[in-house]
XYZ file of N, CA, C and O in Angstrom:
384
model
N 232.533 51.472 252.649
C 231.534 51.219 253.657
C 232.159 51.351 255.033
O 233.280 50.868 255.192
N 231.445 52.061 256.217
C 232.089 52.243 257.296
C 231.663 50.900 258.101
O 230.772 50.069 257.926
N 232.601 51.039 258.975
C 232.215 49.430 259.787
C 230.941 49.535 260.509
O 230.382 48.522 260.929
N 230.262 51.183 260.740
C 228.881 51.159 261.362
C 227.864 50.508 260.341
O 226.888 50.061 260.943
N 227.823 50.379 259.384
C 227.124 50.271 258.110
C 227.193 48.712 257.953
O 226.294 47.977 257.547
N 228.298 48.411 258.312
C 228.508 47.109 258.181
C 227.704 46.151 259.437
O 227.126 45.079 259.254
N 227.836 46.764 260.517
C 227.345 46.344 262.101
C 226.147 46.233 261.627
O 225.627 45.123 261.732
N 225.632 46.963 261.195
C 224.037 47.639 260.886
C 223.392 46.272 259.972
O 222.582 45.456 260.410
N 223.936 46.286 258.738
C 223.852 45.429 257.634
C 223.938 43.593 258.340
O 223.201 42.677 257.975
N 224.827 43.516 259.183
C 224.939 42.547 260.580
C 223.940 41.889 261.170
O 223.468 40.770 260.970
N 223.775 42.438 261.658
C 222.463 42.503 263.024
C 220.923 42.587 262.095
O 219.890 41.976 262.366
N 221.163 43.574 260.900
C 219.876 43.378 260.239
C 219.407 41.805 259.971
O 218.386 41.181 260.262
N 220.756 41.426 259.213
C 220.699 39.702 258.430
C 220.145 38.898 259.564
O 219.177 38.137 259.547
N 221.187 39.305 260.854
C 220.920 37.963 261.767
C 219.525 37.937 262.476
O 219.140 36.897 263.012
N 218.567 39.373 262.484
C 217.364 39.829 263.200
C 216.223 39.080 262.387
O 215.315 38.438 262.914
N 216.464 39.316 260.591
C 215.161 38.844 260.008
C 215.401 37.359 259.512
O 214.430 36.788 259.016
N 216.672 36.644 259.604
C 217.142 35.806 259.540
C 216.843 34.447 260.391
O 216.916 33.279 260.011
N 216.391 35.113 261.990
C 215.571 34.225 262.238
C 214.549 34.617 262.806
O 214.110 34.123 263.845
N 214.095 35.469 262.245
C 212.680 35.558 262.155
C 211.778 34.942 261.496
O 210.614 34.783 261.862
N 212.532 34.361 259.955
C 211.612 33.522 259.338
C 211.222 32.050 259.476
O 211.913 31.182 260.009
N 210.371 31.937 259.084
C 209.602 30.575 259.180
C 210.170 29.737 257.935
O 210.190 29.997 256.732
N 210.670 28.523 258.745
C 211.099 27.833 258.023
C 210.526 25.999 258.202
O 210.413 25.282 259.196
N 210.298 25.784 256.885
C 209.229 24.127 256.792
C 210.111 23.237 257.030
O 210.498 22.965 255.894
N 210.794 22.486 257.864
C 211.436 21.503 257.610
C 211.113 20.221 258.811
O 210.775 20.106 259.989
N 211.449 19.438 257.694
C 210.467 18.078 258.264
C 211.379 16.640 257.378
O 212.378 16.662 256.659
N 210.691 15.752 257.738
C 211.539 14.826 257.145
C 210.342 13.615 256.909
O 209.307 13.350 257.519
N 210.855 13.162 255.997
C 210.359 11.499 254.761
C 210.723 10.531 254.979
O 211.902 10.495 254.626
N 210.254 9.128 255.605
C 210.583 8.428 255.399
C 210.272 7.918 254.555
O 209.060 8.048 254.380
N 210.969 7.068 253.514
C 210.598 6.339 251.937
C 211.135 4.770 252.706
O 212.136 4.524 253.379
N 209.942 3.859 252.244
C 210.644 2.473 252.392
C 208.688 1.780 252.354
O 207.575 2.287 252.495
N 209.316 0.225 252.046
C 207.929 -0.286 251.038
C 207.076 -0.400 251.974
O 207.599 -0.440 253.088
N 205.823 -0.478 251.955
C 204.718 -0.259 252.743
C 204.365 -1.937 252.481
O 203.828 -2.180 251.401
N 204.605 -2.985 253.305
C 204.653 -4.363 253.006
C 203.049 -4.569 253.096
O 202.348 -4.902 252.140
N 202.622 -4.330 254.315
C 200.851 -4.637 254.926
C 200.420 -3.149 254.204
O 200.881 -2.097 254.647
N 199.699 -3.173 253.310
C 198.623 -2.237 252.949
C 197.224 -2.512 253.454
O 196.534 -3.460 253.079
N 196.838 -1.515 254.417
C 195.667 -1.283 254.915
C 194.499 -1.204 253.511
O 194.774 -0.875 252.357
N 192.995 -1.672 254.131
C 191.909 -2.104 253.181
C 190.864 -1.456 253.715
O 190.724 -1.322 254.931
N 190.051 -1.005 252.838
C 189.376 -0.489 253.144
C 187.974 -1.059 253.298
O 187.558 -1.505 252.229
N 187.263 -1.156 254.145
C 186.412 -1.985 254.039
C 185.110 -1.759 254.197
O 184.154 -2.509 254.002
N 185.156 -0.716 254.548
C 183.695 -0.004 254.526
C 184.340 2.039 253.999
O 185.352 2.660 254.323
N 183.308 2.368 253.237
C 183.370 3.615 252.607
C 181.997 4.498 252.472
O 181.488 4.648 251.361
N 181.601 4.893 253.273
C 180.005 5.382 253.704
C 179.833 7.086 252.925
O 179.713 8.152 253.529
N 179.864 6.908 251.743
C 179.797 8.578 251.378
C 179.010 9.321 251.803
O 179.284 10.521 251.830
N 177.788 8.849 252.269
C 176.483 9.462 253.142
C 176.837 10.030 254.405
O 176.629 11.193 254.749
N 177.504 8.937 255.213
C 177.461 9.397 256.292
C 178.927 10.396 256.473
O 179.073 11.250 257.347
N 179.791 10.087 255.558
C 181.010 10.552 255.425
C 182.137 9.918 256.828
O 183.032 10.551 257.389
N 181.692 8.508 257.086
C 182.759 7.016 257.699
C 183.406 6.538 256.454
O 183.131 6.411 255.261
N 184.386 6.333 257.269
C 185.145 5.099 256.431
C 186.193 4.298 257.887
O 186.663 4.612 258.980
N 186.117 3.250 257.059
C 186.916 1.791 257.915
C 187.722 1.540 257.214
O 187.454 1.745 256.030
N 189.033 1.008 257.522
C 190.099 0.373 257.205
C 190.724 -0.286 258.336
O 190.908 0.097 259.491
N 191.094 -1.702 257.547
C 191.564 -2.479 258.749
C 193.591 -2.848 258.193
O 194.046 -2.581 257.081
N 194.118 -3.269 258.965
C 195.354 -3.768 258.731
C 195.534 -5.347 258.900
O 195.820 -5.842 259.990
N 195.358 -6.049 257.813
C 195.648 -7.438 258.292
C 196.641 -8.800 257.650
O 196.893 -8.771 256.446
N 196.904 -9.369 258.064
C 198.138 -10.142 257.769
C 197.757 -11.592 258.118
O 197.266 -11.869 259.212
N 198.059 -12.768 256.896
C 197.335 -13.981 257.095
C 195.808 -13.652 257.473
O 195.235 -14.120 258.457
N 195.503 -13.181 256.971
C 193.389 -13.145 256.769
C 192.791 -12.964 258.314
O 191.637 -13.182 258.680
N 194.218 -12.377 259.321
C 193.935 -11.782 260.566
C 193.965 -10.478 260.409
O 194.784 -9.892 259.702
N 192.570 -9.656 261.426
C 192.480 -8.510 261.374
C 193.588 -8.361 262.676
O 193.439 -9.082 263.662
N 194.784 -7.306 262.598
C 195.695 -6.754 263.640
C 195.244 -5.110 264.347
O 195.316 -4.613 265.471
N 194.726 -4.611 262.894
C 194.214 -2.844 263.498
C 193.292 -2.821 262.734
O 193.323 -3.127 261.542
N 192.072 -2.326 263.575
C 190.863 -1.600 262.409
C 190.580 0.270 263.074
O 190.482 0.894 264.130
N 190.565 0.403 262.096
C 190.644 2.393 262.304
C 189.076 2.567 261.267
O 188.667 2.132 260.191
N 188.541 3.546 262.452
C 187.253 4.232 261.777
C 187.416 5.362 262.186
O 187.774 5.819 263.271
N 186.908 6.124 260.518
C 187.198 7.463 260.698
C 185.584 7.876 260.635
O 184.846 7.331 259.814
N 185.135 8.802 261.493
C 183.547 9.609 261.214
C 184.365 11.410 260.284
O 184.674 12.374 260.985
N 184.503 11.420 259.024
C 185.325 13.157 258.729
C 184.442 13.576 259.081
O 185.039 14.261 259.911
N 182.925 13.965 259.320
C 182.056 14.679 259.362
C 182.383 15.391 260.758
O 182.556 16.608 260.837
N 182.458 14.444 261.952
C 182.667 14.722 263.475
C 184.248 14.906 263.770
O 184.572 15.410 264.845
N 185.029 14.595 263.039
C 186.893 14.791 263.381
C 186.710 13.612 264.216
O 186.527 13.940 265.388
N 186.697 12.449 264.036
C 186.630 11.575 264.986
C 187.226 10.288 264.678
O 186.735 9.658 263.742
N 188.200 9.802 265.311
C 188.825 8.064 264.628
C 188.529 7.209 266.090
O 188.566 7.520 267.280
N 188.303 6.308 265.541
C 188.427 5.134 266.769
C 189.234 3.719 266.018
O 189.081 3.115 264.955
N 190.129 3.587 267.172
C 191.244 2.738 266.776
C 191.509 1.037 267.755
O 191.766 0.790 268.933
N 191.367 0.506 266.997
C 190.927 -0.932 268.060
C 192.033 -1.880 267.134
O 192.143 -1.999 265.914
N 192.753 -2.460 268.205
C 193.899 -3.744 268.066
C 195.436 -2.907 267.893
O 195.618 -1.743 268.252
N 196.125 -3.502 267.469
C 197.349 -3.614 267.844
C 198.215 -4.550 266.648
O 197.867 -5.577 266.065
N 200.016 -3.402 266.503
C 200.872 -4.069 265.278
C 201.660 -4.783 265.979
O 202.686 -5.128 265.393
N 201.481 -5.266 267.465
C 202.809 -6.045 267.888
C 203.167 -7.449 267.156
O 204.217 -8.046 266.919
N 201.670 -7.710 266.889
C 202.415 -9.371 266.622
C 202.758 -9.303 265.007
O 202.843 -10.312 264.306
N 202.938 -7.979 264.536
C 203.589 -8.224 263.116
C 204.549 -6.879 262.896
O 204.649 -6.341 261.794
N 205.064 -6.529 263.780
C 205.746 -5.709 263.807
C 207.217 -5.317 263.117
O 207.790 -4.301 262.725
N 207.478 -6.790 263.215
C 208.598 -7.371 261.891
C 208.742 -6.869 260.376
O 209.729 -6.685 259.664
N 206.969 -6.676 260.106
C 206.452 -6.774 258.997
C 206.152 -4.996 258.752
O 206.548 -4.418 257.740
N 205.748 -4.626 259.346
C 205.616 -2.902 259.399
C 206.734 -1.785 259.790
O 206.660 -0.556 259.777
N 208.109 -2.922 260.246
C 208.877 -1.678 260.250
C 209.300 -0.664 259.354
O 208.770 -0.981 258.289
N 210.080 0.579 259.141
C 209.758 1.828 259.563
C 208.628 2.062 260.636
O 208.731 2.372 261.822
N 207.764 1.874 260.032
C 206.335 2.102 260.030
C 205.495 1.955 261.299
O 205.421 0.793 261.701
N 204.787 2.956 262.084
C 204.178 2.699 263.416
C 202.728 2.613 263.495
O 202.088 3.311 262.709
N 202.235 2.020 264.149
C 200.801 2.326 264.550
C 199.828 3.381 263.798
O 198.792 3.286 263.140
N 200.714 4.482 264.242
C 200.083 5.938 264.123
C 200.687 6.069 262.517
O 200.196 7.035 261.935
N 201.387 5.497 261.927
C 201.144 5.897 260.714
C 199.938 5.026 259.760
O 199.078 5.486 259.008
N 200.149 4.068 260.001
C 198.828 3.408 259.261
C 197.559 4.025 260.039
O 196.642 4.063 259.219
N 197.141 4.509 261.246
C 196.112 5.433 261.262
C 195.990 6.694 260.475
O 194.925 6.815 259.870
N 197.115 7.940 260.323
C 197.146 8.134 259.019
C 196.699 7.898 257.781
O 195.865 8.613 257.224
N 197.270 6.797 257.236
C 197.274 6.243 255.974
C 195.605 6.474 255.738
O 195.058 7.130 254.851
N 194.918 5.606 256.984
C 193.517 5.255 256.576
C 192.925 6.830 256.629
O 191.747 7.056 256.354
């Protein structure tokens, strides 16, 4: 093989090499202590509610409308935040 062939063979690897699309992302694994409830499930209207609560206090309630792409998100994980770490806000909106 001549070293042009080789240059060639080179520059090819490194051109489509990053050209591609690549998925990478990352997991956090760890126990989900507060499991969100669901508390209303509207198949009609296609709502659903889920709240987050701890000692028989509501902390977050998330309503989803899927029909409209629409969530509305009312309260707050500060005062149990102890209790949800990993875990943020925006992932238990998720979750629900």
């Amino acid at each position: 093989m001549s070293q042009l062939t080789k240059s060639r063979g080179f520059v090819r690897n490194l051109l489509f090499g990053l050209a591609k699309k690549r998925n990478i992302g990352f997991t956090t694994f760890a126990p989900l202590r507060l499991a969100p409830e669901y508390t209303s499930i509207d198949l009609a209207n296609k709502q659903i509610t889920g709240v987050v609560k701890y000692n028989n206090k509501v902390y977050l309630t998330v309503k989803v409308d899927v029909e409209l792409d629409e969530t509305i998100v009312k309260g707050s994980l500060r005062g149990i935040s102890h209790l949800t770490k990993p875990f943020k806000k925006s992932h238990y909106i998720e979750i629900i």
